Coordinates of C-alpha atoms in Angstrom, one line a residue:
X200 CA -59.7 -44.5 251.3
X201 CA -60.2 -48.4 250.7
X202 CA -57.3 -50.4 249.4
X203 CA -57.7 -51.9 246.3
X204 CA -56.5 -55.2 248.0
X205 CA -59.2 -54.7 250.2
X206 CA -61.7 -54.1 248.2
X207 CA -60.7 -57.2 245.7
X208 CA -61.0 -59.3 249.3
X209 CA -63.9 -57.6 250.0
X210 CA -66.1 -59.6 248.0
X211 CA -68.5 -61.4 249.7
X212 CA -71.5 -64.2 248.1
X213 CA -74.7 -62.9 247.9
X214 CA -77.0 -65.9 246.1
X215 CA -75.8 -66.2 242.5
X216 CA -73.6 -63.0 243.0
X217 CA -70.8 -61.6 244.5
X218 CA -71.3 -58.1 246.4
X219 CA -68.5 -55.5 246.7
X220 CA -68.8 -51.8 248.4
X221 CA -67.3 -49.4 246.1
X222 CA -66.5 -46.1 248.0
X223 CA -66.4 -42.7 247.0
X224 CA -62.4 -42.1 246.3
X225 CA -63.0 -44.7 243.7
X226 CA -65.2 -42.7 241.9
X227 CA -64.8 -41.1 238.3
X228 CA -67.4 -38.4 238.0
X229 CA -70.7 -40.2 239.7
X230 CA -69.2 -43.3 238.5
X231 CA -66.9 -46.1 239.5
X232 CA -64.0 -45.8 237.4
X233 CA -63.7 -48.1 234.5
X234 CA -60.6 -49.9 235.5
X235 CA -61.7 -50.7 239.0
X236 CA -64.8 -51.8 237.5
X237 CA -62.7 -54.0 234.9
X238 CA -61.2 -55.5 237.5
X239 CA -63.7 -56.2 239.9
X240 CA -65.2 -58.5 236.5
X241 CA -61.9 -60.2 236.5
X242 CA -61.8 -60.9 240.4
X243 CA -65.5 -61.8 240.2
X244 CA -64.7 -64.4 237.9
X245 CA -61.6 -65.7 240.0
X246 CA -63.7 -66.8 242.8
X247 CA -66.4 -67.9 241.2
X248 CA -65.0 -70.5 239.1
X249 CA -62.4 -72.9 240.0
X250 CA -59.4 -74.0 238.7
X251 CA -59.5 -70.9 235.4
X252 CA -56.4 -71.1 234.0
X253 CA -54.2 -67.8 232.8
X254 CA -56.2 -65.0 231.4
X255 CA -55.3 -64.5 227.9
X256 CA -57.9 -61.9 226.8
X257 CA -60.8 -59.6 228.0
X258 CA -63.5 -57.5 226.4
X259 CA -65.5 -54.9 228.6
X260 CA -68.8 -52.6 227.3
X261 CA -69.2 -49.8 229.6
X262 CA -73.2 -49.4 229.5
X263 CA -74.0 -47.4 232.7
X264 CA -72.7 -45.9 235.7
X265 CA -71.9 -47.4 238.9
X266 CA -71.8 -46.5 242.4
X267 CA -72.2 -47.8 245.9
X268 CA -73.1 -51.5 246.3
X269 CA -72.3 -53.5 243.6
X270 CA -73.7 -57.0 242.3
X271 CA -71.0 -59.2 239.5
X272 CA -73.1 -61.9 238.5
X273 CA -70.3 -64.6 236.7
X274 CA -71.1 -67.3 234.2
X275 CA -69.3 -69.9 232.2
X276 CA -70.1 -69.8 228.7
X277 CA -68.1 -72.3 227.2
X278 CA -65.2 -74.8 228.9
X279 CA -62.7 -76.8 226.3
X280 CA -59.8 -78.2 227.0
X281 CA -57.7 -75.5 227.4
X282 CA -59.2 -72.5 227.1
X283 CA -62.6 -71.1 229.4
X284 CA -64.7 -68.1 228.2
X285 CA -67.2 -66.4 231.6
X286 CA -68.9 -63.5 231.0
X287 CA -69.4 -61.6 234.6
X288 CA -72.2 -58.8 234.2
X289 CA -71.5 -55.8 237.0
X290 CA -74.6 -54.2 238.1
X291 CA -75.7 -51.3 240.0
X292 CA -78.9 -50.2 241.6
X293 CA -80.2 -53.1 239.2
X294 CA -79.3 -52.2 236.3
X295 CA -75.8 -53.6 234.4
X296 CA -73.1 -51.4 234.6
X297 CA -70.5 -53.6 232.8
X298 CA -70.4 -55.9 230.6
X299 CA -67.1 -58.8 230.5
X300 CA -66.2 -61.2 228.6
X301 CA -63.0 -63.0 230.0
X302 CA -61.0 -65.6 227.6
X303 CA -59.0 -68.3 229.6
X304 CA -56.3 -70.1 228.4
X305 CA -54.1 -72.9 229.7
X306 CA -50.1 -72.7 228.3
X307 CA -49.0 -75.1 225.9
X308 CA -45.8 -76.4 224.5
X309 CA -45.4 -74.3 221.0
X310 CA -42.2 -74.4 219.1
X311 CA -43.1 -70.4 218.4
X312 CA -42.2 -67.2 220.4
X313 CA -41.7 -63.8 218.9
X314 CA -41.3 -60.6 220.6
X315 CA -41.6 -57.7 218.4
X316 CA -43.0 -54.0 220.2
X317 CA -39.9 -52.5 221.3
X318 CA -39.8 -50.9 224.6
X319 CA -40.2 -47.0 224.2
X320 CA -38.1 -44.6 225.2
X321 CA -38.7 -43.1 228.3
X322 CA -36.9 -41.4 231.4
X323 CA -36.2 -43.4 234.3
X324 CA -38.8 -42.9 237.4
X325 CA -37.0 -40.9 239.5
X326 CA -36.4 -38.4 236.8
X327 CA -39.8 -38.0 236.1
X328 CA -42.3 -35.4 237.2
X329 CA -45.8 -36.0 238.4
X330 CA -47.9 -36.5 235.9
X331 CA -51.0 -34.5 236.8
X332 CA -47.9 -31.3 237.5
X333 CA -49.1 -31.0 241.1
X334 CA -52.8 -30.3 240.1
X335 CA -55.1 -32.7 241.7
X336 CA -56.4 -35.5 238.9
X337 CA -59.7 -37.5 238.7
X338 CA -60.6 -38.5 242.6
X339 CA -59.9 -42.3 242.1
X340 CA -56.1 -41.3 241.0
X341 CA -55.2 -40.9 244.9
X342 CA -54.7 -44.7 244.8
X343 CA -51.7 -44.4 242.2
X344 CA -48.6 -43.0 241.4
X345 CA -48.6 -41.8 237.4
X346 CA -44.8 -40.1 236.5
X347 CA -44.5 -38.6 233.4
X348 CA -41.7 -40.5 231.3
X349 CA -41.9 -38.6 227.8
X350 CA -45.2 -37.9 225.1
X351 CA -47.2 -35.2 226.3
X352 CA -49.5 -34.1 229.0
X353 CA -53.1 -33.7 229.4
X354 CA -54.8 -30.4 228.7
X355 CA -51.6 -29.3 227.2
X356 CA -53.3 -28.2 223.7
X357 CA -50.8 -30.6 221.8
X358 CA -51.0 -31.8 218.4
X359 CA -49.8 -35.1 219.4
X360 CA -52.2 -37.1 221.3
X361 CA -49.7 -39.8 223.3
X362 CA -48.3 -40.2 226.9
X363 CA -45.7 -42.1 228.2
X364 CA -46.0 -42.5 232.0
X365 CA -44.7 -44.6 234.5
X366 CA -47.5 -45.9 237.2
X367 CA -47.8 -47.9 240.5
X368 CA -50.3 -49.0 242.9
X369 CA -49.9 -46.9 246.0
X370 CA -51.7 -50.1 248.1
X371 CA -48.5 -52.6 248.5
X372 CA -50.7 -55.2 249.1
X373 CA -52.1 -54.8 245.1
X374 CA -50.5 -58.1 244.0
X375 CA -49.6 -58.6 240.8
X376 CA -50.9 -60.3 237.2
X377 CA -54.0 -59.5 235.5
X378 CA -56.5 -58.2 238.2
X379 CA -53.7 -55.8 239.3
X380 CA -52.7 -54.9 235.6
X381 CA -56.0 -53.8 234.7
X382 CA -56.5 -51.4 237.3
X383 CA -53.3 -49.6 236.7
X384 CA -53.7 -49.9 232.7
X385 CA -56.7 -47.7 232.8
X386 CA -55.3 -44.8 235.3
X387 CA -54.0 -41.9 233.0
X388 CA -57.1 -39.9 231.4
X389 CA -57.4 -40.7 227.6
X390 CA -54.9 -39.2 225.4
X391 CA -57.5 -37.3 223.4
X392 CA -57.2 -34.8 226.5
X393 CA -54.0 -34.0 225.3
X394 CA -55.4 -31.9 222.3
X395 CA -57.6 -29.6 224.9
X396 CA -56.3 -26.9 226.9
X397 CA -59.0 -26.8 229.7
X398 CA -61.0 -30.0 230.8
X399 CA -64.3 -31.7 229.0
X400 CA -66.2 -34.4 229.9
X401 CA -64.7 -38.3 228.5
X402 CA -66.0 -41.3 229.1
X403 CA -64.8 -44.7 227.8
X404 CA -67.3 -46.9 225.9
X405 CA -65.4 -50.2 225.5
X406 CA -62.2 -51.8 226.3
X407 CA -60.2 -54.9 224.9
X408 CA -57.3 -55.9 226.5
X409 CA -54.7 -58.8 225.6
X410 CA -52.4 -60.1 228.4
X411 CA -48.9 -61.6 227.5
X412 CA -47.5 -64.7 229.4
X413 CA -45.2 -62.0 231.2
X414 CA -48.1 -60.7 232.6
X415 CA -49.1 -63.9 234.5
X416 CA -44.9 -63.6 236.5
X417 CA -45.5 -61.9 239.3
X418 CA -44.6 -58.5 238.0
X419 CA -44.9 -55.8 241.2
X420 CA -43.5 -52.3 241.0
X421 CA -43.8 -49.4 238.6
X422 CA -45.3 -50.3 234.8
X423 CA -44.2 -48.5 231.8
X424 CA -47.7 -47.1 229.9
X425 CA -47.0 -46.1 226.2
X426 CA -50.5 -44.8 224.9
X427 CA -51.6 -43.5 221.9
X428 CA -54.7 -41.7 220.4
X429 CA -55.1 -43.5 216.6
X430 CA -57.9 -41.6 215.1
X431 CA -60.3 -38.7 216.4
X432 CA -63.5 -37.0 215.2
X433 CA -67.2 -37.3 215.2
X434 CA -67.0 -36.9 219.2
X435 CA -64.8 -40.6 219.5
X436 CA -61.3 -41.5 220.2
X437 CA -59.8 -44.9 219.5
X438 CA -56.5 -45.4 221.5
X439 CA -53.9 -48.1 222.0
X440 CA -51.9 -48.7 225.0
X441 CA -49.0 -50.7 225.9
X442 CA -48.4 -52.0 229.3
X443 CA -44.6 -53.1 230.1
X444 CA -42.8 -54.3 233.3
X445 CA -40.0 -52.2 234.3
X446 CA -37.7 -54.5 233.4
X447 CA -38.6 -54.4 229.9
X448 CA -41.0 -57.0 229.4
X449 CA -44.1 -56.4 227.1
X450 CA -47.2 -57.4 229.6
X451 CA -50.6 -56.1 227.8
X452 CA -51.6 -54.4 224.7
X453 CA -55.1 -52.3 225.0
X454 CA -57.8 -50.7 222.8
X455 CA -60.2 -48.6 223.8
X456 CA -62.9 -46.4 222.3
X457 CA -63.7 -42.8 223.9
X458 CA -66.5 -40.8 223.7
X459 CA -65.8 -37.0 223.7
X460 CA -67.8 -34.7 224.8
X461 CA -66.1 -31.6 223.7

């Protein structure tokens, strides 16, 4: 197994890209799973540009699959004077695998500050069971911890499509903030699955993802995951989930948009 610290200091230059070796217990399928692959953007994008200040935002377009050696070609598009938007393109064999765009913005005094999604309920961690029930998950889940904190489980046949699970890096060394975060925001399978009772094939097309300041503290440990399937049918999922510390603290909010193909 590789780290994910290790792979995230693995990068190395190659001309205008960075190169990263994605190995196989990262894999989703006979792909690199989407979160790693978020991440690796997000990292790309860290050493490429100096001085970025806080992510606030990112947008990714899964277009292919990814495997092996991989190329993340970063780019400023625009540099105010607060805010910085790079798009990083991840490619494989060639050809682009993901697609980033990654909003930048500095903190600012502001006389506003609300706090409104209340933290869900859930049972503490060490009263929750595994969340894949002792069964082995997708082969890229050896690298966390998922606990099942309330909602429902995966291949269950339930009519209600929403986990609540608490998750971890396994690799101490992970680090925290928004590199970290969206590795571990994308590790439960999508909610949809909770409606089948065997498995089917599921693959994300795109993911937004909103960080809060919270997110940018240092946060380590186990995250709370609240997620939700919205709407399904005509073979896609759209599906919110909400990323907390475990003290409480609201850290991202994230939508995705599933294909199914079951």
């Amino acid at each position: 197994m590789t780290p994910f610290s290790r792979l995230m200091a693995g990068m190395t230059e190659a001309g205008d890209a960075l190169k990263v070796f994605v190995s196989d217990d990262w894999l989703q399928g006979r792909t690199t799973y989407g979160g790693l692959s978020a991440a690796l953007c997000a990292r790309a994008a860290e050493v490429a540009v100096p001085d970025l200040p806080p992510l606030r935002s990112a947008q990714f377009s899964f277009i292919g699959p990814a495997s092996g050696w991989l190329e993340a070609r970063p780019a400023v598009l625009r540099r105010g004077k607060s805010a910085v938007c790079v798009g990083v393109d991840l490619t494989s064999d060639g050809a682009v695998a993901t697609r980033a765009v990654l909003t930048y913005g500095a903190a600012r005094e502001s006389r506003l500050s609300y706090q409104g999604k209340p933290f869900p309920r859930a049972a503490d961690v060490d009263d929750s069971p595994d969340f894949f029930g002792g069964r082995q998950g997708p082969t890229f889940s050896q690298h966390f911890e998922l606990r099942a904190a309330g909602g429902v489980l995966p291949m269950s046949g339930s009519s209600e499509p929403e986990y609540v699970i608490w998750v971890r890096h396994r690799d101490g060394a992970a680090g925290s903030g928004p590199v970290s975060l969206l590795a571990l925001a994308d590790a439960p399978p999508p909610t949809a699955m909770a409606l089948l009772k065997e498995f089917g094939p599921i693959s994300t097309m795109t993911w937004m993802v909103d960080f809060t300041p919270e997110a940018h503290r240092g946060v380590t440990g186990w995250t709370l995951l609240r997620m939700h399937a919205e709407d399904i049918g005509e073979g896609y999922s759209t599906q919110e989930t909400a990323v907390w510390s475990g003290t409480g603290r609201l850290l991202a909010l994230s939508r995705q948009t599933i294909a199914l193909f079951v």
